[in-house]
Amino acid sequence: MPLPPDLHVHTEWSWDAPIGHMERSCRRAIELGVPAIAFTEHADWALVHEGQRAVDIDGYLDAVERCRASFKDLRILTGVELGEPHWFPEETAAILAAAPLDQVHGSIHCIRFGGEMIDASQFREKAGLDFPGAVREYFRETLAMVDSGQPFETLAHLDYPKRYWLAGAAPYREQDYEGEIRGILKAAARTGRVLEVNTTRGQILCPDITVVRWWREAGGQAVQYGSDAHQPDRVAEGFAIATQMVEAAGFKPASDPTGHWRR
Ligand SMILES: [Zn+2]
Ligand SMILES: [Zn+2]
């Protein structure tokens, strides 16, 4: 089966992708036979990491145009990964006004918990953190983002905290957060969102089959794929296993060029 489009890729235009490379990512996609690639750079305004910033959208769009001129056989899509857009409606509106973007992802990375702002990638470093409580808060914040009316189409890496699970803790189980996750999926289906299966550069499916099945049960119509690559050699990593999983959960490739799989 041919690989689906990779609709979540970062390049040198993202603050956390120092070895990202738009042109080489295009070459890699062509090499793999991936029909389309979307460069969804970070637009972060909740600042918890050194050097964190939103994409320079004008410079980025010029770079996309240069790649489109060089790689005529690859469909190159523009995009952005909005971090906590419901906390930053003005900044979100400004970046989306710069140009019509093909892919707009909504992501939660950070929560406000115990009097501070923390990225879920930092949960395990915080001594004494109520870990399940923080994960529950992560899901509560995700629901708030979905319900906020912010204009993003794709719900990205729904269970992001599991990428950074605490060593020695009981393993992550979707069932432990079933109420929270089903609530998010219901809201996402109601608002016409697309659920992303993020392959975490080939490391872990985010979310996995349990949640994709719940998505179907919630009335979710479409699924799309993203590697979340931050360097060219990770483009479309994990897609073979991800498409098998999504198919087993009851979705099939659509005949349109969206790159979505539909029920
Ligand atoms: Zn992200
Ligand atoms: Zn990302």
Coordinates of C-alpha atoms and ligand atoms in Angstrom, one line a residue:
M1 CA 0.0 0.0 0.0
P2 CA 1.4 3.4 -0.9
L3 CA 2.2 5.7 2.1
P4 CA -0.2 8.5 2.9
P5 CA 0.8 12.2 2.9
D6 CA 2.9 13.3 5.9
L7 CA 0.9 16.2 7.2
H8 CA 3.0 17.1 10.2
V9 CA 6.7 18.0 9.5
H10 CA 9.0 20.6 11.1
T11 CA 12.0 22.2 9.4
E12 CA 14.6 24.8 10.1
W13 CA 11.7 27.3 10.4
S14 CA 10.7 25.7 13.8
W15 CA 12.6 26.9 16.9
D16 CA 13.2 23.3 18.1
A17 CA 14.4 21.8 14.8
P18 CA 18.1 22.9 14.5
I19 CA 18.8 20.1 12.0
G20 CA 15.5 20.4 10.2
H21 CA 15.8 21.1 6.5
M22 CA 12.8 21.8 4.2
E23 CA 14.5 21.0 0.9
R24 CA 16.0 17.7 2.1
S25 CA 12.6 16.8 3.6
C26 CA 11.1 17.2 0.2
R27 CA 13.8 15.0 -1.3
R28 CA 13.2 12.4 1.4
A29 CA 9.4 12.4 0.7
I30 CA 10.0 11.9 -3.0
E31 CA 12.5 9.0 -2.3
L32 CA 9.8 7.3 -0.1
G33 CA 7.0 7.9 -2.6
V34 CA 5.0 10.0 -0.1
P35 CA 2.6 12.0 -2.4
A36 CA 2.4 15.1 -0.3
I37 CA 4.1 16.8 2.6
A38 CA 2.9 19.6 4.9
F39 CA 5.4 21.8 6.8
T40 CA 3.6 22.7 10.0
E41 CA 6.0 24.9 11.9
H42 CA 5.6 25.7 15.6
A43 CA 3.6 28.8 16.5
D44 CA 4.2 28.8 20.3
W45 CA 3.5 31.7 22.6
A46 CA 3.5 29.8 25.9
L47 CA 7.2 30.2 26.5
V48 CA 8.7 27.5 28.7
H49 CA 11.8 26.5 26.8
E50 CA 15.0 28.5 25.8
G51 CA 14.7 30.0 22.4
Q52 CA 11.0 29.2 22.0
R53 CA 9.2 31.4 19.5
A54 CA 6.6 31.5 16.7
V55 CA 7.6 30.8 13.1
D56 CA 8.6 33.8 10.9
I57 CA 5.7 33.2 8.7
D58 CA 6.8 35.4 5.7
G59 CA 10.3 33.9 5.5
Y60 CA 8.8 30.4 5.9
L61 CA 6.3 31.0 3.0
D62 CA 9.1 32.2 0.7
A63 CA 11.0 28.9 1.5
V64 CA 7.9 26.9 0.6
E65 CA 7.6 28.7 -2.7
R66 CA 11.3 27.9 -3.5
C67 CA 10.7 24.2 -2.7
R68 CA 7.5 24.1 -4.8
A69 CA 9.5 25.5 -7.8
S70 CA 12.2 22.9 -7.3
F71 CA 10.0 19.8 -6.6
K72 CA 7.2 19.9 -9.1
D73 CA 6.2 16.3 -8.6
L74 CA 5.6 16.6 -4.8
R75 CA 2.5 18.3 -3.4
I76 CA 3.9 20.7 -0.8
L77 CA 1.4 22.1 1.7
T78 CA 1.8 25.0 4.0
G79 CA 0.8 24.8 7.6
V80 CA 1.3 25.7 11.2
E81 CA 1.1 23.9 14.6
L82 CA -0.6 26.2 16.9
G83 CA 0.4 25.7 20.6
E84 CA -2.5 26.4 23.0
P85 CA -4.3 28.7 20.5
H86 CA -7.2 29.3 22.9
W87 CA -4.8 31.1 25.3
F88 CA -3.6 33.3 22.4
P89 CA -6.5 34.2 20.2
E90 CA -5.0 37.5 18.9
E91 CA -1.6 35.9 18.0
T92 CA -3.4 33.0 16.4
A93 CA -5.6 35.3 14.3
A94 CA -2.5 37.3 13.2
I95 CA -0.6 34.3 12.0
L96 CA -3.5 32.9 10.2
A97 CA -4.1 36.2 8.5
A98 CA -0.6 36.1 6.9
A99 CA -1.7 33.7 4.3
P100 CA -4.3 30.9 3.8
L101 CA -2.6 27.8 5.2
D102 CA -3.4 24.3 4.0
Q103 CA -2.9 22.6 7.4
V104 CA -3.7 24.2 10.8
H105 CA -3.0 21.9 13.7
G106 CA -4.1 22.5 17.3
S107 CA -1.8 21.2 19.9
I108 CA -1.5 21.3 23.7
H109 CA 2.0 21.1 24.9
C110 CA 1.7 23.1 28.1
I111 CA -0.6 23.2 31.1
R112 CA -0.9 25.4 34.1
F113 CA -0.5 23.2 37.1
G114 CA 0.6 23.7 40.7
G115 CA 1.1 27.4 40.1
E116 CA 3.4 27.1 37.1
M117 CA 3.3 26.5 33.4
I118 CA 4.8 23.2 32.4
D119 CA 5.3 21.4 29.1
A120 CA 4.2 17.8 29.4
S121 CA 7.7 16.8 28.3
Q122 CA 8.8 18.2 31.6
F123 CA 6.3 16.3 33.9
R124 CA 8.7 13.5 34.7
E125 CA 11.5 16.0 35.8
K126 CA 9.3 17.6 38.4
A127 CA 9.9 15.9 41.7
G128 CA 6.7 15.2 43.6
L129 CA 4.4 16.1 40.7
D130 CA 1.0 14.5 40.8
F131 CA 1.6 12.7 37.5
P132 CA -1.9 11.3 36.8
G133 CA -3.4 14.7 38.0
A134 CA -1.2 16.5 35.5
V135 CA -2.2 14.1 32.7
R136 CA -5.9 14.7 33.6
E137 CA -5.2 18.4 33.4
Y138 CA -3.6 18.0 30.0
F139 CA -6.8 16.4 28.7
R140 CA -9.0 19.0 30.4
E141 CA -6.9 21.7 28.6
T142 CA -7.2 19.8 25.3
L143 CA -11.0 19.8 25.6
A144 CA -10.9 23.5 26.3
M145 CA -8.9 24.1 23.2
V146 CA -11.3 22.0 21.0
D147 CA -14.3 23.7 22.5
S148 CA -12.8 27.2 22.2
G149 CA -13.8 27.8 18.6
Q150 CA -10.2 28.5 17.5
P151 CA -9.9 27.9 13.8
F152 CA -7.7 24.7 13.6
E153 CA -8.8 21.7 11.7
T154 CA -6.5 18.9 13.0
L155 CA -6.3 17.7 16.6
A156 CA -2.6 16.9 16.9
H157 CA -0.9 14.3 19.1
L158 CA -3.9 13.8 21.4
D159 CA -2.1 11.9 24.1
Y160 CA 1.3 13.7 23.9
P161 CA 2.1 13.1 27.6
K162 CA 2.6 9.4 27.0
R163 CA 5.7 10.2 24.9
Y164 CA 7.4 11.4 28.1
W165 CA 6.0 8.9 30.6
L166 CA 7.6 8.6 34.0
A167 CA 10.1 5.7 34.2
G168 CA 8.9 3.1 36.8
A169 CA 5.3 4.4 36.9
A170 CA 2.5 2.1 35.9
P171 CA 2.4 2.2 32.0
Y172 CA 0.1 4.6 30.2
R173 CA -3.4 3.1 29.6
E174 CA -6.0 4.9 27.6
Q175 CA -8.7 3.3 29.8
D176 CA -7.4 5.2 32.8
Y177 CA -8.5 8.4 31.1
E178 CA -11.4 7.1 29.1
G179 CA -13.9 9.7 30.2
E180 CA -11.6 12.6 29.4
I181 CA -10.5 11.2 26.1
R182 CA -14.0 10.3 24.9
G183 CA -15.2 13.8 25.9
I184 CA -12.4 15.3 23.7
L185 CA -13.3 13.0 20.8
K186 CA -17.0 13.9 21.0
A187 CA -16.2 17.6 20.9
A188 CA -13.8 17.1 18.1
A189 CA -16.3 15.1 16.0
R190 CA -19.0 17.7 16.7
T191 CA -16.8 20.5 15.4
G192 CA -15.7 18.6 12.3
R193 CA -12.0 18.1 13.3
V194 CA -9.7 15.6 11.9
L195 CA -7.9 13.3 14.3
E196 CA -4.1 13.1 13.7
V197 CA -2.3 9.8 14.2
N198 CA 1.1 11.1 15.1
T199 CA 3.9 8.5 14.7
T200 CA 6.4 10.4 16.9
R201 CA 9.1 10.0 14.2
G202 CA 8.6 6.2 14.3
Q203 CA 8.7 5.8 18.1
I204 CA 5.1 5.7 19.4
L205 CA 1.7 6.0 17.9
C206 CA 0.0 9.1 19.4
P207 CA -2.9 8.1 19.7
D208 CA -3.0 4.3 19.3
I209 CA -5.8 1.9 18.2
T210 CA -8.0 2.2 21.3
V211 CA -8.4 5.9 20.8
V212 CA -8.9 5.6 17.0
R213 CA -11.7 3.1 17.7
W214 CA -13.3 5.5 20.2
W215 CA -13.0 8.2 17.6
R216 CA -15.1 6.1 15.2
E217 CA -17.6 5.5 18.0
A218 CA -17.8 9.2 18.7
G219 CA -18.7 9.9 15.1
G220 CA -15.3 11.0 14.0
Q221 CA -15.1 11.1 10.2
A222 CA -11.5 11.4 9.3
V223 CA -8.0 10.6 10.3
Q224 CA -4.7 11.9 9.0
Y225 CA -1.0 11.1 9.6
G226 CA 1.9 13.1 10.8
S227 CA 5.5 11.9 11.6
D228 CA 6.3 15.1 13.6
A229 CA 9.7 14.8 12.0
H230 CA 12.2 17.5 13.1
Q231 CA 14.8 16.3 10.6
P232 CA 14.6 15.0 7.0
D233 CA 15.4 11.3 7.7
R234 CA 12.3 11.0 10.0
V235 CA 9.7 12.0 7.3
A236 CA 6.9 9.4 7.2
E237 CA 8.7 7.2 9.9
G238 CA 6.2 4.7 11.4
F239 CA 3.6 5.1 8.6
A240 CA 3.4 1.5 7.6
I241 CA 2.4 0.4 11.1
A242 CA 0.2 3.4 11.6
T243 CA -1.9 2.8 8.4
Q244 CA -2.4 -0.9 9.4
M245 CA -3.6 0.2 12.8
V246 CA -6.0 2.9 11.4
E247 CA -7.4 0.4 8.9
A248 CA -8.0 -2.1 11.7
A249 CA -9.9 0.6 13.5
G250 CA -12.3 1.0 10.6
F251 CA -10.9 3.8 8.4
K252 CA -9.8 3.6 4.7
P253 CA -7.9 5.9 2.4
A254 CA -10.1 8.5 0.8
S255 CA -10.1 8.9 -2.9
D256 CA -9.7 12.7 -2.6
P257 CA -6.2 14.4 -2.3
T258 CA -6.7 15.5 1.3
G259 CA -4.5 12.6 2.7
H260 CA -7.3 11.8 5.1
W261 CA -8.6 8.3 5.8
R262 CA -12.3 8.1 6.2
R263 CA -14.8 5.8 7.9
Ligands
ZN1 ZN 3.5 19.3 19.0
ZN2 ZN 5.0 19.0 15.9

